[in-house]
mmCIF file of C-alpha atoms and ligand atoms in Angstrom:
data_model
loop_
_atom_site.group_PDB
_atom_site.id
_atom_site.type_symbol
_atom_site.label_atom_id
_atom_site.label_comp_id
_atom_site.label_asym_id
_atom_site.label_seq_id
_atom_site.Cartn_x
_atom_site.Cartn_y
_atom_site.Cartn_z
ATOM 1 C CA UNK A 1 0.000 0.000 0.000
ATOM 2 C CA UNK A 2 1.322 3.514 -1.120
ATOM 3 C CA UNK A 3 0.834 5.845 1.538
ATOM 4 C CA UNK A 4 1.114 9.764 0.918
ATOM 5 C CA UNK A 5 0.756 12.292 4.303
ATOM 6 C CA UNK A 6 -0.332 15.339 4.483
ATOM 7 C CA UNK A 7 1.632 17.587 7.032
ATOM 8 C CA UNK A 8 6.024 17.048 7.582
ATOM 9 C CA UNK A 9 5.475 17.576 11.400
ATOM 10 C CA UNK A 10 6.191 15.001 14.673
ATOM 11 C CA UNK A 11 3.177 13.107 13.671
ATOM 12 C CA UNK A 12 4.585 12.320 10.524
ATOM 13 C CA UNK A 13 8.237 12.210 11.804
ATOM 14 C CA UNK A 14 6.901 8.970 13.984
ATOM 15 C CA UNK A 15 5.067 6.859 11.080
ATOM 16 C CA UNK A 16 7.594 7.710 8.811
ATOM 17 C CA UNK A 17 10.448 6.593 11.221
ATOM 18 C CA UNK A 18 8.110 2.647 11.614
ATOM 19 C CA UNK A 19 6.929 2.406 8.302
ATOM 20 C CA UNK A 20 8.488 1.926 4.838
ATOM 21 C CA UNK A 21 5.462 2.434 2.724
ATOM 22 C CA UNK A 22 5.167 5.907 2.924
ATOM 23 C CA UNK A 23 6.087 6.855 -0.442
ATOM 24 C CA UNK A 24 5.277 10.819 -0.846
ATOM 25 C CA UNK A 25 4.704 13.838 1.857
ATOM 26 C CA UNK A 26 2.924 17.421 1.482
ATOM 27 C CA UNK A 27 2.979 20.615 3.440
ATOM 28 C CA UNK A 28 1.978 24.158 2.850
ATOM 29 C CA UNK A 29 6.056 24.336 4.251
ATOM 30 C CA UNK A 30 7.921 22.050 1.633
ATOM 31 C CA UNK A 31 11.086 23.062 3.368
ATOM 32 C CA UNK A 32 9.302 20.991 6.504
ATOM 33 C CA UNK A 33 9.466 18.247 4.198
ATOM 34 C CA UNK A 34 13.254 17.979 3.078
ATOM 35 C CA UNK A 35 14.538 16.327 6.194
ATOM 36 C CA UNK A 36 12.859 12.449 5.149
ATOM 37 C CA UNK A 37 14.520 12.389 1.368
ATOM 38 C CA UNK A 38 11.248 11.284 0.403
ATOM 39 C CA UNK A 39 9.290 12.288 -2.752
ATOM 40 C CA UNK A 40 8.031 15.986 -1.923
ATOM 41 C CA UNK A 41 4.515 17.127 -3.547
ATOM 42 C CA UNK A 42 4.025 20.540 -5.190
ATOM 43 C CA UNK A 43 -0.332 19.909 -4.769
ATOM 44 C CA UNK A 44 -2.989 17.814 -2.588
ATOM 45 C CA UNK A 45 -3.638 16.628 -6.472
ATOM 46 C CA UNK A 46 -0.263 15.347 -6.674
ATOM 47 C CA UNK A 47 -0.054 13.659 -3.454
ATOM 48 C CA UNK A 48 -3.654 11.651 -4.186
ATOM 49 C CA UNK A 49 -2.516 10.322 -7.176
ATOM 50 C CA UNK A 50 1.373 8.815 -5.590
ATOM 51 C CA UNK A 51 -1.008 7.390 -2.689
ATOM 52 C CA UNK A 52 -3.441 4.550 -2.029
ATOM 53 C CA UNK A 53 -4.063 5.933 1.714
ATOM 54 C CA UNK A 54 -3.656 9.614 2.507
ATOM 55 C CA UNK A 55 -2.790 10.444 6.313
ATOM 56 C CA UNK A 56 -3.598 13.946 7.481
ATOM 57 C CA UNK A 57 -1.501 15.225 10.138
ATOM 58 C CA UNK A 58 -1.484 18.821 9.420
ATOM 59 C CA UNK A 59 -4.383 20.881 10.891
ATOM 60 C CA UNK A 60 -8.247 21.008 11.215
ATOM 61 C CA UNK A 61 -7.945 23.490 8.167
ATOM 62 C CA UNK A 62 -6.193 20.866 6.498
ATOM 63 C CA UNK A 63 -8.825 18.431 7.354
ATOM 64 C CA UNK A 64 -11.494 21.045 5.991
ATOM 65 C CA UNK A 65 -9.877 21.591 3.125
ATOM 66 C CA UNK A 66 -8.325 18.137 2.221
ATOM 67 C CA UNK A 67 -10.792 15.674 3.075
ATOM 68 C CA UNK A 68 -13.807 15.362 0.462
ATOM 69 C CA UNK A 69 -11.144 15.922 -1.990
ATOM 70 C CA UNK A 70 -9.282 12.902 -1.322
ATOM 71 C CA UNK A 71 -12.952 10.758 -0.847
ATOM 72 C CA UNK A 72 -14.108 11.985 -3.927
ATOM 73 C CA UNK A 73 -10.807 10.904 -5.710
ATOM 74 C CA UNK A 74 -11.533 6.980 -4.495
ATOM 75 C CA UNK A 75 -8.753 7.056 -1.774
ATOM 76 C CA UNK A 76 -8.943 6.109 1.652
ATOM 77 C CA UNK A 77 -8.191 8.513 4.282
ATOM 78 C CA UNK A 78 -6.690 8.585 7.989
ATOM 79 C CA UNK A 79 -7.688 11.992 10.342
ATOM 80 C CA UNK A 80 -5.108 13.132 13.075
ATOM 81 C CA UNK A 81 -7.038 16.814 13.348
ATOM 82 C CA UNK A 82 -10.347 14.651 14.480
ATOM 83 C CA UNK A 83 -11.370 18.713 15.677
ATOM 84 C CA UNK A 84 -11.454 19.186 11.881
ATOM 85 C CA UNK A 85 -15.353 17.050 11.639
ATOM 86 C CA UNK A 86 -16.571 19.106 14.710
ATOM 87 C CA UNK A 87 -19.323 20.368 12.781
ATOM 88 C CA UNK A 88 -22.187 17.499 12.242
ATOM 89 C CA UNK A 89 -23.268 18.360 8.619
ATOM 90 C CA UNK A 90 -20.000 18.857 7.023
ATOM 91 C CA UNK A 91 -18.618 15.396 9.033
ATOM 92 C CA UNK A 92 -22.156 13.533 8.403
ATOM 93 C CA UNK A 93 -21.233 14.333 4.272
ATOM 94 C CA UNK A 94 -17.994 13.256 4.479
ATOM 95 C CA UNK A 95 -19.235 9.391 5.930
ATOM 96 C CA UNK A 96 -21.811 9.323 3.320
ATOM 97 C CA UNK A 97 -19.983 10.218 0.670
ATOM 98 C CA UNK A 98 -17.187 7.688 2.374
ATOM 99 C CA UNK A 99 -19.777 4.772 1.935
ATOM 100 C CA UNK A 100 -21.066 6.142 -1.455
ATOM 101 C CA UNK A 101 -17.669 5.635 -2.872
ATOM 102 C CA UNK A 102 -16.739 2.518 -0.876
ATOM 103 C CA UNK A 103 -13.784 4.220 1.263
ATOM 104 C CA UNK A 104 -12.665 4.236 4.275
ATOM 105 C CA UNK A 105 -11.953 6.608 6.582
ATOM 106 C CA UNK A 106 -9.683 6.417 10.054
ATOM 107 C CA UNK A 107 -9.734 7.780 12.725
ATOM 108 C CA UNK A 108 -7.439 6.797 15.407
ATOM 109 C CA UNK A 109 -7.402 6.715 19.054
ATOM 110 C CA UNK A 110 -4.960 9.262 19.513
ATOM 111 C CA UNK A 111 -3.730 10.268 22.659
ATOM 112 C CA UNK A 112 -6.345 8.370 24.554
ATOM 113 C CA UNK A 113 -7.790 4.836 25.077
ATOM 114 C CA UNK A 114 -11.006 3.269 26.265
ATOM 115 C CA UNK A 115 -12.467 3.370 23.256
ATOM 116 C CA UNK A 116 -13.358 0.063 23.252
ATOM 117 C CA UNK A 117 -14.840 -0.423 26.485
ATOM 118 C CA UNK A 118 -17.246 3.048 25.122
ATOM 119 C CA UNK A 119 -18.413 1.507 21.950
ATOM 120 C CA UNK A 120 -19.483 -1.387 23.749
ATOM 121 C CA UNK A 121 -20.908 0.211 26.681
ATOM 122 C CA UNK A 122 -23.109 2.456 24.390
ATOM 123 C CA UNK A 123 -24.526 -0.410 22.792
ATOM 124 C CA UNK A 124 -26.815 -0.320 26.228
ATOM 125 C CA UNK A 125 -26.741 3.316 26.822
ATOM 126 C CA UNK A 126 -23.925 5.720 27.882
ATOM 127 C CA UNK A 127 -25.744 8.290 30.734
ATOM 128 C CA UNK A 128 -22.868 10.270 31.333
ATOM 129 C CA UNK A 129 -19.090 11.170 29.817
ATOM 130 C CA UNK A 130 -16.812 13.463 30.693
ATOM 131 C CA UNK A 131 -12.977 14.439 30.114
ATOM 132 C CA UNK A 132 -10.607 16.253 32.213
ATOM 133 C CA UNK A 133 -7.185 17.485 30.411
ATOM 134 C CA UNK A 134 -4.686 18.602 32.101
ATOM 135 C CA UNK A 135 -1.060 19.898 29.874
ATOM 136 C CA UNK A 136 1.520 22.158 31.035
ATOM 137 C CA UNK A 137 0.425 26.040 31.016
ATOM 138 C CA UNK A 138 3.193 26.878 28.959
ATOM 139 C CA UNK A 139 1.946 24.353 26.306
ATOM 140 C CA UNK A 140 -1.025 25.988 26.726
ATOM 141 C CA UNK A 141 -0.318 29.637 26.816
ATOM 142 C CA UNK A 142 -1.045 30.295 30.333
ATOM 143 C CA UNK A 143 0.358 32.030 33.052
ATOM 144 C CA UNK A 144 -0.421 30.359 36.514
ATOM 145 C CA UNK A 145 1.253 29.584 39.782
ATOM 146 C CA UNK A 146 -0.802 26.102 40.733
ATOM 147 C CA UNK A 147 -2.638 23.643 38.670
ATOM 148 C CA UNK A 148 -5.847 25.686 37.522
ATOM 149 C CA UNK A 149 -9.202 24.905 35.554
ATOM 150 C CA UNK A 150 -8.628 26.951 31.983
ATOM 151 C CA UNK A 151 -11.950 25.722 30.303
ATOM 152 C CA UNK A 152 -15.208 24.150 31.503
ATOM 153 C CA UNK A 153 -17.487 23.193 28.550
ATOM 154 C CA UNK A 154 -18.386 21.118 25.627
ATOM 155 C CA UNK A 155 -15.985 19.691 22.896
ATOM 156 C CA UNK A 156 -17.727 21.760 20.505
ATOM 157 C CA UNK A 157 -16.375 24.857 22.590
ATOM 158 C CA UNK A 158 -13.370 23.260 23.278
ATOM 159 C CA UNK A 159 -12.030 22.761 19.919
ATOM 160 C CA UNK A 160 -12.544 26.266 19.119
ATOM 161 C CA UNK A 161 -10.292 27.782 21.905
ATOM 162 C CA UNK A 162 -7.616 25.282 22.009
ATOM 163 C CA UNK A 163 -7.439 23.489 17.942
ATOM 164 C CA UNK A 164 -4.261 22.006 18.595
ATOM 165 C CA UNK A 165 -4.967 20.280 22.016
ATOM 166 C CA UNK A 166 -8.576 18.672 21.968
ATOM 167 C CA UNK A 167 -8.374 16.394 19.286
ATOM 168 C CA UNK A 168 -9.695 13.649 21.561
ATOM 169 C CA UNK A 169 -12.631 15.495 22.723
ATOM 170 C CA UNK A 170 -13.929 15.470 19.815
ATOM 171 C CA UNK A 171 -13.256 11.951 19.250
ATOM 172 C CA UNK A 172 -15.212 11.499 22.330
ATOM 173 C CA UNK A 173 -18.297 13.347 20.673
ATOM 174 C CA UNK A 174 -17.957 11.176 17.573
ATOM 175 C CA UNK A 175 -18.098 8.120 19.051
ATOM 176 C CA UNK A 176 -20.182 8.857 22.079
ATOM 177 C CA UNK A 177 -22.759 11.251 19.441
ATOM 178 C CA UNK A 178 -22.919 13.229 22.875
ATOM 179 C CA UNK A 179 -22.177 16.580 24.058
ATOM 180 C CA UNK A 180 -19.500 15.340 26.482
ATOM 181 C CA UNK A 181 -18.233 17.348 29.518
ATOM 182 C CA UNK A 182 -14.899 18.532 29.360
ATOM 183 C CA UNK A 183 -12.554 20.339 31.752
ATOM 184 C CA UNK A 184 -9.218 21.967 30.542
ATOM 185 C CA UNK A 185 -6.552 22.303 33.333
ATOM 186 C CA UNK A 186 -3.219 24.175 33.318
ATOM 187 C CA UNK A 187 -0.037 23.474 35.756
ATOM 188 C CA UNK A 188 3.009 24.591 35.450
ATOM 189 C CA UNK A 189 4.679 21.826 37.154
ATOM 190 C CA UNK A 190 3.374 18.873 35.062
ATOM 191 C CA UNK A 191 5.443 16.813 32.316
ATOM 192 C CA UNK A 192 2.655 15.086 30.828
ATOM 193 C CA UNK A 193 -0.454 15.297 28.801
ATOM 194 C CA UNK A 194 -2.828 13.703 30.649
ATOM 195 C CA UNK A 195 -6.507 12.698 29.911
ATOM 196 C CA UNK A 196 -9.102 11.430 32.829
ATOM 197 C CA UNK A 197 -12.147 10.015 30.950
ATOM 198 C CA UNK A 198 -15.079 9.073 33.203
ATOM 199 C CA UNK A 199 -17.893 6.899 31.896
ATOM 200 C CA UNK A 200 -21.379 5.984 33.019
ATOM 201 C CA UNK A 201 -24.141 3.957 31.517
ATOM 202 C CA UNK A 202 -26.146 0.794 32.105
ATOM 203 C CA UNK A 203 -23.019 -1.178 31.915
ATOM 204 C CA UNK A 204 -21.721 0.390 35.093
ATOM 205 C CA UNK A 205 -18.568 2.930 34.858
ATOM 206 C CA UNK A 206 -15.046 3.174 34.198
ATOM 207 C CA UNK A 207 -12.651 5.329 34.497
ATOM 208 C CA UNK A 208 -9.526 5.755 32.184
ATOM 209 C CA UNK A 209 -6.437 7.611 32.980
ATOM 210 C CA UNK A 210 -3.746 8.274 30.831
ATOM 211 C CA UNK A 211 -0.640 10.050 31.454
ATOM 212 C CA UNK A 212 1.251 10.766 27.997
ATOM 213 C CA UNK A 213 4.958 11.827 27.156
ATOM 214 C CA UNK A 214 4.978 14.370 24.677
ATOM 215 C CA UNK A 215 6.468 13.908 21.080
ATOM 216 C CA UNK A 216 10.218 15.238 21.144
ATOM 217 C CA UNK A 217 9.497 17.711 17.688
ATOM 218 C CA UNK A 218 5.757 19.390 19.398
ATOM 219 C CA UNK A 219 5.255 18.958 23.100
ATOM 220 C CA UNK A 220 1.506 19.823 21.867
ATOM 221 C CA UNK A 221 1.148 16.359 20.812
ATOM 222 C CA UNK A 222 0.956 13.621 22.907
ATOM 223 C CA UNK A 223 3.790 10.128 22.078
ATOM 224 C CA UNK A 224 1.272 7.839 22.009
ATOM 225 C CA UNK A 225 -1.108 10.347 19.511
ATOM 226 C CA UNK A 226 1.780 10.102 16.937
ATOM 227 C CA UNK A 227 1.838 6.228 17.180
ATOM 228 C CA UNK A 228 -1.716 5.391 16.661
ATOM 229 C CA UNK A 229 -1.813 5.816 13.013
ATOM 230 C CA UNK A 230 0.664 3.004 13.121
ATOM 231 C CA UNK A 231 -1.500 0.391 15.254
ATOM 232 C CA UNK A 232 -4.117 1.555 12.327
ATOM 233 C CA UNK A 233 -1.743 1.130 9.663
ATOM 234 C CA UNK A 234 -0.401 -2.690 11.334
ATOM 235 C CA UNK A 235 -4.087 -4.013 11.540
ATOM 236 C CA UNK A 236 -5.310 -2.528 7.937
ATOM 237 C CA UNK A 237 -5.139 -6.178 5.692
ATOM 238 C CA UNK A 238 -5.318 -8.287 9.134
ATOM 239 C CA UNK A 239 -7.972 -10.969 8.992
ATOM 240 C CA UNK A 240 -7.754 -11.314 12.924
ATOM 241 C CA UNK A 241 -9.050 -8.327 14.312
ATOM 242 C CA UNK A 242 -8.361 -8.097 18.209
ATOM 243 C CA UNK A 243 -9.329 -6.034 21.165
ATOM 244 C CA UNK A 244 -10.940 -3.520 18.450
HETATM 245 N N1 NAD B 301 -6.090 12.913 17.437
HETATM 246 C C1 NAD B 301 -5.205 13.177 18.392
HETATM 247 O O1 NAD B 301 -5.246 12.627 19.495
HETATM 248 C C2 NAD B 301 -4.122 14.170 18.120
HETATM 249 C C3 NAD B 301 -3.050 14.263 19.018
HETATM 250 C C4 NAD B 301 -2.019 15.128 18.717
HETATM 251 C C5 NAD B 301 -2.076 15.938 17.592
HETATM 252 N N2 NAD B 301 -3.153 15.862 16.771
HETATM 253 C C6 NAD B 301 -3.257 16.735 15.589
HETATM 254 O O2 NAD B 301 -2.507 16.167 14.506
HETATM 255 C C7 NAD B 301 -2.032 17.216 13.669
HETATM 256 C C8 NAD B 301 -0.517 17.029 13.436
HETATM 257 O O3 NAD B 301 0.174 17.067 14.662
HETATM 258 P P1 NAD B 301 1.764 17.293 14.669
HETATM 259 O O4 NAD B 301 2.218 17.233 16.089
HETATM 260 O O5 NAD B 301 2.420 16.428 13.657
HETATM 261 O O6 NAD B 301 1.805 18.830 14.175
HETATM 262 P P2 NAD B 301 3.091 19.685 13.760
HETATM 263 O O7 NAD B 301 2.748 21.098 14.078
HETATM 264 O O8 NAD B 301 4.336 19.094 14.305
HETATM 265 O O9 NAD B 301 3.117 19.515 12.149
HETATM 266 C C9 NAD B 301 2.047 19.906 11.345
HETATM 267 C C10 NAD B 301 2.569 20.161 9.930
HETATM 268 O O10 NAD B 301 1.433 20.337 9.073
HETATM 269 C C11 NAD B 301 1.667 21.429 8.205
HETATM 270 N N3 NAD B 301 0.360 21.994 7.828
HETATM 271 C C12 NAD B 301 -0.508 22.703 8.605
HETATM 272 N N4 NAD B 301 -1.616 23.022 7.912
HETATM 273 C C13 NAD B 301 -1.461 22.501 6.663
HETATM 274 C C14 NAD B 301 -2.253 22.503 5.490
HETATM 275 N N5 NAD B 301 -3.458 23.124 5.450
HETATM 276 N N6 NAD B 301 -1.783 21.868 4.384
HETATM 277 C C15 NAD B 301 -0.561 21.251 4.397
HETATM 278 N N7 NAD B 301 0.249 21.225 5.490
HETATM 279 C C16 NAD B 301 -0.192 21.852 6.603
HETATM 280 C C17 NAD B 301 2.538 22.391 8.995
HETATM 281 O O11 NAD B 301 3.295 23.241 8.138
HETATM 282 C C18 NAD B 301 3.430 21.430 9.804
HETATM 283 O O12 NAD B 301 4.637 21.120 9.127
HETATM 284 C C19 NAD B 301 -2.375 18.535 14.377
HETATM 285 O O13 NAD B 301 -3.556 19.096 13.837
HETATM 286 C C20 NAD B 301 -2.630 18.104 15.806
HETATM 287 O O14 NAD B 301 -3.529 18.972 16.482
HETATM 288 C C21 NAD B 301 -4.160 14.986 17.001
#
């Protein structure tokens, strides 16, 4: 499988570094692109025709500009910048048109887990799910002496103030379909990203914690957000499908 991505940044750094079928990069920086000696593209065009799978890991502009594009052109399509199907009618048109034109589309886990404990606990009826965040202030452009609450809302509202560090709340939406809770908290002690999730339905609860090194290129992005496209990418022709 020929894969093209779409953004030269730590994301891409990471899946180029564990896979050899990466075959062609763009960026709106080519210069970004130089240090992996792969084949550079001059156009979004150009990069859907050298690729079979196109991985975005770029921007939620990207992802609004990129993405029915590359599902109109027949080509299958992985989303880092999940903020980038916030809104319901432009991400509803871009699954339809997915299974219209017999494609798939990704979308990794990310910097979080527990995903598979929420799809099957919705299957009975999710009551209640929430997400607290917590990333160093400086990551997040804040000045403060203790660990303190930035942001109490929904991912909708979430996504809009911070684009480049609640990917997963959005995720959360997706796959919930509800207005989650989320809480955004600043300290300017912490190393970490870390995510609490709290669910509650008819299955009972759980709570997931998960306490994330940051990529060495963007401390924005989480380690283990930059190596889920690769768990997607291993279990892509596997007939055995496990703990999915
Ligand atoms: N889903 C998750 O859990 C999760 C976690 C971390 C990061 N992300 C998202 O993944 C994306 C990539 O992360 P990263 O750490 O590699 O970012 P990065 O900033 O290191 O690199 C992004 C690259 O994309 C390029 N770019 C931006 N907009 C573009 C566009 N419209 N067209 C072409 N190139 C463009 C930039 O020039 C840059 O080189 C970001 O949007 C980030 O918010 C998602």
């Amino acid at each position: 499988m020929r894969i093209g991505i779409i953004g030269c940044g730590s994301i891409a750094s990471e899946i180029i570094s564990r896979s050899k079928n990466v075959v062609a990069v763009y960026d709106i920086c080519p210069d970004k692109c130089k240090k992996f000696g792969i084949k550079i593209c001059g156009s979004i065009e150009e990069l859907i025709e050298e690729s079979d799978l196109i991985i975005e890991a770029a921007s939620t502009e990207a992802v609004k500009e990129y993405a029915s594009k590359i599902i109109d052109s027949g080509k299958d399509l992985l989303i880092m910048s999940i903020g980038g199907l916030v809104d319901d009618e432009f991400r509803d048109s871009l699954f339809k048109k997915a299974f219209e034109k017999n494609v798939n589309i990704y979308l990794p886990s990310g910097a979080i887990g527990g995903l598979d404990i929420i799809k099957t606990a919705k299957i009975a009826g999710l009551n209640k799910v929430t997400i607290k965040s917590t990333k160093n202030a400086k990551i997040l452009g804040v000045d403060c002496k203790t660990r303190t609450r930035i942001f109490k809302g929904t991912a909708r509202e979430a996504i809009k103030r911070f684009p480049k560090s609640t990917n997963v709340t959005v995720l959360l939406m997706i796959i919930t379909g509800m207005d989650i809770e989320v809480e955004i908290y600043a300290d300017p002690d912490i190393k970490y990203n870390i995510h609490e999730i709290y669910i509650e339905g008819a299955f009972g609860s759980a709570e997931i914690t998960i306490k994330n090194h940051p990529t060495p290129e963007n401390p924005k992005t989480s380690y283990l957000a930059a190596l889920s496209p690769i768990s997607i990418l291993e279990y892509i022709d596997k007939k055995v499908l496990i703990g999915v």
